[in-house]
PDB file of C-alpha atoms and ligand atoms in Angstrom:
ATOM      1  CA  GLU A   1       0.000   0.025  -0.027  1.00 55.00           C
ATOM      2  CA  ILE A   2       2.736   2.437   0.994  1.00 59.00           C
ATOM      3  CA  LEU A   3       4.720   1.357  -2.035  1.00 60.00           C
ATOM      4  CA  SER A   4       2.054   1.523  -4.746  1.00 56.00           C
ATOM      5  CA  THR A   5       0.620   4.846  -3.788  1.00 59.00           C
ATOM      6  CA  ASN A   6       3.735   6.894  -3.034  1.00 63.00           C
ATOM      7  CA  GLY A   7       6.465   5.889  -5.522  1.00 70.00           C
ATOM      8  CA  THR A   8       9.991   6.839  -4.500  1.00 77.00           C
ATOM      9  CA  LYS A   9       8.776   8.491  -1.324  1.00 79.00           C
ATOM     10  CA  GLY A  10       7.104   5.144  -0.480  1.00 86.00           C
ATOM     11  CA  ILE A  11      10.347   3.376  -0.920  1.00 92.00           C
ATOM     12  CA  THR A  12      12.081   5.732   1.480  1.00 94.00           C
ATOM     13  CA  GLU A  13       9.327   4.892   4.001  1.00 94.00           C
ATOM     14  CA  VAL A  14       9.999   1.205   3.457  1.00 95.00           C
ATOM     15  CA  CYS A  15      13.626   1.699   4.246  1.00 97.00           C
ATOM     16  CA  GLU A  16      12.745   3.712   7.368  1.00 97.00           C
ATOM     17  CA  LEU A  17      10.288   1.013   8.423  1.00 97.00           C
ATOM     18  CA  LEU A  18      12.850  -1.781   8.049  1.00 98.00           C
ATOM     19  CA  MET A  19      15.453   0.223   9.879  1.00 98.00           C
ATOM     20  CA  ASN A  20      13.222   1.066  12.757  1.00 98.00           C
ATOM     21  CA  GLU A  21      11.588  -2.336  13.156  1.00 98.00           C
ATOM     22  CA  ILE A  22      14.598  -4.561  12.798  1.00 98.00           C
ATOM     23  CA  GLU A  23      16.968  -3.816  15.547  1.00 98.00           C
ATOM     24  CA  TYR A  24      20.169  -4.978  13.656  1.00 98.00           C
ATOM     25  CA  TYR A  25      19.360  -3.013  10.470  1.00 98.00           C
ATOM     26  CA  ASN A  26      21.262   0.217  10.952  1.00 98.00           C
ATOM     27  CA  TRP A  27      21.402   1.460   7.355  1.00 98.00           C
ATOM     28  CA  VAL A  28      19.001   0.429   4.620  1.00 98.00           C
ATOM     29  CA  GLY A  29      19.113   1.662   1.075  1.00 98.00           C
ATOM     30  CA  PHE A  30      18.728   0.835  -2.606  1.00 97.00           C
ATOM     31  CA  TYR A  31      21.189   1.222  -5.442  1.00 97.00           C
ATOM     32  CA  PHE A  32      20.270   1.137  -9.144  1.00 96.00           C
ATOM     33  CA  MET A  33      22.435  -0.142 -11.905  1.00 96.00           C
ATOM     34  CA  ASN A  34      23.442   2.092 -14.776  1.00 96.00           C
ATOM     35  CA  ASP A  35      24.896  -0.268 -17.334  1.00 96.00           C
ATOM     36  CA  GLU A  36      25.995   2.513 -19.638  1.00 96.00           C
ATOM     37  CA  THR A  37      28.352   4.000 -17.053  1.00 97.00           C
ATOM     38  CA  GLN A  38      28.928   0.804 -15.139  1.00 98.00           C
ATOM     39  CA  ILE A  39      28.147   2.687 -11.935  1.00 98.00           C
ATOM     40  CA  LEU A  40      25.638   1.985  -9.143  1.00 98.00           C
ATOM     41  CA  GLU A  41      23.632   5.085  -8.329  1.00 97.00           C
ATOM     42  CA  ILE A  42      22.017   5.445  -4.939  1.00 97.00           C
ATOM     43  CA  GLY A  43      18.262   5.403  -4.520  1.00 94.00           C
ATOM     44  CA  PRO A  44      16.058   5.902  -1.491  1.00 95.00           C
ATOM     45  CA  TYR A  45      17.710   5.056   1.765  1.00 97.00           C
ATOM     46  CA  ALA A  46      17.301   5.472   5.533  1.00 97.00           C
ATOM     47  CA  GLY A  47      20.112   5.975   8.012  1.00 97.00           C
ATOM     48  CA  ALA A  48      23.142   8.116   8.116  1.00 97.00           C
ATOM     49  CA  GLU A  49      23.934  10.172   5.060  1.00 96.00           C
ATOM     50  CA  THR A  50      26.572   8.428   2.922  1.00 96.00           C
ATOM     51  CA  GLU A  51      29.167   9.797   0.576  1.00 96.00           C
ATOM     52  CA  HIS A  52      29.001   6.592  -1.471  1.00 97.00           C
ATOM     53  CA  THR A  53      26.239   7.714  -3.747  1.00 97.00           C
ATOM     54  CA  ARG A  54      27.934   6.253  -6.878  1.00 98.00           C
ATOM     55  CA  ILE A  55      29.756   2.955  -6.735  1.00 98.00           C
ATOM     56  CA  PRO A  56      31.624   1.575  -9.788  1.00 98.00           C
ATOM     57  CA  TYR A  57      30.707  -2.051 -10.714  1.00 98.00           C
ATOM     58  CA  GLY A  58      33.219  -4.319  -8.990  1.00 98.00           C
ATOM     59  CA  LYS A  59      34.002  -2.010  -6.141  1.00 98.00           C
ATOM     60  CA  GLY A  60      33.042  -2.883  -2.537  1.00 98.00           C
ATOM     61  CA  ILE A  61      30.425  -5.368  -1.540  1.00 98.00           C
ATOM     62  CA  CYS A  62      27.745  -3.467  -3.552  1.00 98.00           C
ATOM     63  CA  GLY A  63      29.874  -3.360  -6.706  1.00 98.00           C
ATOM     64  CA  GLN A  64      30.659  -7.076  -6.442  1.00 98.00           C
ATOM     65  CA  VAL A  65      26.897  -7.838  -6.397  1.00 98.00           C
ATOM     66  CA  ALA A  66      26.435  -5.603  -9.423  1.00 98.00           C
ATOM     67  CA  VAL A  67      28.875  -8.041 -11.234  1.00 98.00           C
ATOM     68  CA  SER A  68      27.787 -11.295  -9.799  1.00 98.00           C
ATOM     69  CA  GLY A  69      24.014 -10.764  -9.611  1.00 98.00           C
ATOM     70  CA  GLU A  70      24.110 -12.937  -6.418  1.00 98.00           C
ATOM     71  CA  THR A  71      23.230 -12.181  -2.811  1.00 98.00           C
ATOM     72  CA  PHE A  72      26.370 -11.348  -0.777  1.00 98.00           C
ATOM     73  CA  LYS A  73      26.200 -11.753   3.069  1.00 98.00           C
ATOM     74  CA  VAL A  74      29.203 -10.463   4.914  1.00 98.00           C
ATOM     75  CA  ASP A  75      29.353 -11.475   8.596  1.00 98.00           C
ATOM     76  CA  ASP A  76      32.552  -9.385   9.234  1.00 98.00           C
ATOM     77  CA  VAL A  77      33.275  -6.517   6.939  1.00 98.00           C
ATOM     78  CA  TYR A  78      36.806  -6.186   8.276  1.00 97.00           C
ATOM     79  CA  ALA A  79      37.625  -9.601   6.882  1.00 97.00           C
ATOM     80  CA  GLN A  80      36.889  -8.373   3.341  1.00 98.00           C
ATOM     81  CA  ASP A  81      39.540  -6.848   1.133  1.00 97.00           C
ATOM     82  CA  ASN A  82      37.049  -5.327  -1.355  1.00 98.00           C
ATOM     83  CA  TYR A  83      34.851  -3.384   1.005  1.00 98.00           C
ATOM     84  CA  ILE A  84      33.896   0.351   1.060  1.00 97.00           C
ATOM     85  CA  ALA A  85      33.369   1.622   4.634  1.00 96.00           C
ATOM     86  CA  CYS A  86      30.389   3.877   5.134  1.00 90.00           C
ATOM     87  CA  SER A  87      30.328   3.989   8.903  1.00 94.00           C
ATOM     88  CA  ILE A  88      32.977   2.885  11.330  1.00 94.00           C
ATOM     89  CA  GLU A  89      30.235   1.325  13.347  1.00 97.00           C
ATOM     90  CA  THR A  90      29.313  -1.120  10.558  1.00 98.00           C
ATOM     91  CA  LYS A  91      30.304  -4.707  11.326  1.00 98.00           C
ATOM     92  CA  ALA A  92      28.255  -6.732   8.828  1.00 98.00           C
ATOM     93  CA  GLU A  93      26.568  -6.141   5.522  1.00 98.00           C
ATOM     94  CA  LEU A  94      23.918  -7.923   3.357  1.00 98.00           C
ATOM     95  CA  VAL A  95      23.309  -7.000  -0.286  1.00 98.00           C
ATOM     96  CA  VAL A  96      20.442  -8.679  -2.187  1.00 98.00           C
ATOM     97  CA  PRO A  97      20.010  -8.152  -5.936  1.00 98.00           C
ATOM     98  CA  MET A  98      16.832  -6.694  -7.396  1.00 97.00           C
ATOM     99  CA  LYS A  99      15.672  -8.423 -10.559  1.00 95.00           C
ATOM    100  CA  ARG A 100      13.228  -7.368 -13.132  1.00 93.00           C
ATOM    101  CA  ASN A 101      12.243  -9.705 -16.038  1.00 90.00           C
ATOM    102  CA  GLY A 102      15.237 -11.885 -15.124  1.00 90.00           C
ATOM    103  CA  SER A 103      17.886  -9.177 -15.232  1.00 93.00           C
ATOM    104  CA  VAL A 104      19.513  -7.494 -12.288  1.00 95.00           C
ATOM    105  CA  ILE A 105      18.547  -3.813 -12.121  1.00 96.00           C
ATOM    106  CA  GLY A 106      19.662  -2.816  -8.669  1.00 97.00           C
ATOM    107  CA  GLN A 107      20.036  -4.041  -5.018  1.00 98.00           C
ATOM    108  CA  ILE A 108      19.074  -3.457  -1.484  1.00 98.00           C
ATOM    109  CA  ASP A 109      21.929  -2.922   0.939  1.00 98.00           C
ATOM    110  CA  ILE A 110      21.753  -3.435   4.714  1.00 98.00           C
ATOM    111  CA  ASP A 111      24.514  -2.360   7.105  1.00 98.00           C
ATOM    112  CA  SER A 112      24.494  -3.693  10.682  1.00 98.00           C
ATOM    113  CA  HIS A 113      26.351  -2.522  13.741  1.00 98.00           C
ATOM    114  CA  HIS A 114      26.071  -6.101  14.985  1.00 98.00           C
ATOM    115  CA  ALA A 115      28.487  -8.996  14.085  1.00 96.00           C
ATOM    116  CA  THR A 116      26.944 -11.958  12.221  1.00 97.00           C
ATOM    117  CA  PRO A 117      23.377 -10.749  12.499  1.00 98.00           C
ATOM    118  CA  PHE A 118      21.747 -11.940   9.254  1.00 98.00           C
ATOM    119  CA  THR A 119      19.797 -15.165   8.774  1.00 98.00           C
ATOM    120  CA  ASP A 120      18.179 -16.897   5.726  1.00 98.00           C
ATOM    121  CA  GLU A 121      14.971 -15.076   6.754  1.00 98.00           C
ATOM    122  CA  ASP A 122      16.544 -11.721   6.152  1.00 98.00           C
ATOM    123  CA  GLU A 123      17.531 -12.821   2.606  1.00 98.00           C
ATOM    124  CA  VAL A 124      13.975 -14.045   1.892  1.00 98.00           C
ATOM    125  CA  LEU A 125      12.430 -10.831   3.271  1.00 98.00           C
ATOM    126  CA  LEU A 126      14.785  -8.546   1.359  1.00 98.00           C
ATOM    127  CA  SER A 127      14.339 -10.460  -1.846  1.00 98.00           C
ATOM    128  CA  GLN A 128      10.581 -10.138  -1.587  1.00 97.00           C
ATOM    129  CA  ILE A 129      10.969  -6.353  -0.996  1.00 96.00           C
ATOM    130  CA  CYS A 130      13.184  -6.151  -3.974  1.00 97.00           C
ATOM    131  CA  ASP A 131      10.500  -7.833  -6.130  1.00 95.00           C
ATOM    132  CA  LEU A 132       7.907  -5.344  -4.955  1.00 93.00           C
ATOM    133  CA  VAL A 133      10.079  -2.409  -5.635  1.00 92.00           C
ATOM    134  CA  ALA A 134      11.190  -3.722  -9.072  1.00 92.00           C
ATOM    135  CA  ALA A 135       7.587  -4.072 -10.089  1.00 89.00           C
ATOM    136  CA  LEU A 136       7.079  -0.336  -9.514  1.00 84.00           C
ATOM    137  CA  ASP A 137       9.475   0.389 -12.454  1.00 71.00           C
ATOM    138  CA  LEU A 138      11.157   3.269 -10.709  1.00 70.00           C
ATOM    139  CA  SER A 139      14.721   2.680 -11.817  1.00 69.00           C
ATOM    140  CA  PRO A 140      15.938   5.894 -13.579  1.00 69.00           C
ATOM    141  CA  PHE A 141      17.816   3.868 -16.092  1.00 70.00           C
ATOM    142  CA  GLY A 142      15.054   2.492 -18.147  1.00 58.00           C
ATOM    143  CA  HIS A 143      15.398  -1.251 -17.311  1.00 57.00           C
TER     144      HIS A 143
HETATM  145  N1  LIG B 201      29.734  -0.924   2.233  1.00 97.03           N
HETATM  146  C1  LIG B 201      29.267  -0.778   0.826  1.00 97.03           C
HETATM  147  C2  LIG B 201      29.177   0.602   0.374  1.00 97.03           C
HETATM  148  C3  LIG B 201      27.903   1.245   0.559  1.00 97.03           C
HETATM  149  S1  LIG B 201      27.510   1.731   2.173  1.00 97.03           S
HETATM  150  O1  LIG B 201      27.517   0.536   3.003  1.00 97.03           O
HETATM  151  C4  LIG B 201      25.982   2.405   2.267  1.00 97.03           C
HETATM  152  C5  LIG B 201      30.256  -1.576  -0.046  1.00 97.03           C
HETATM  153  O2  LIG B 201      31.212  -2.052   0.394  1.00 97.03           O
HETATM  154  O3  LIG B 201      29.913  -1.709  -1.238  1.00 97.03           O
END
C-alpha cells in the first residue's frame, strides 16, 4: 500500500520501516544499476547520510553484487579486502540483488552494527521487498 501509492517516497518509507523495526538493520538503502556508465547510483535510503552515492561495478560489496548478480552476506566486513566503509560502526553487511524480467537492475543494501546478524529469513524478506520495488518500475535507467 505504501509502495504503490507513493512511488519513490514510499520506498524511503519502506527503508525507514525496516531500519526502525529490525534492531540490527542500521542502514537500509537501494542502489540502481546504470549499465551505460557501469556505476551503481544510490536510490532511496534510511540511516546516516553516505558519501557513497555512486559505486563503480566491481568496487566494494555492492559493486561485487552488481557484477555477480548474487546475494552477498558479509558477517565481518573487516575480513573483506574489497569493502567500502560507510560507517566505522558497521560490522556486517547484506546485499540482495533486485531483478526485473530476469535481469538485475539494482540491489538493497543493509549495514549492521552487529556482528553476524543476518539469517536466511533476512535474505527471503529482502528479496521479496526487491521484487515489490522492481515491479514499480522506478529505476531511472530504463530497465
Ligand atoms: N559498504 C558498501 C558501500 C555502501 S555503504 O554501506 C552504504 C560496499 O562495500 O559496497
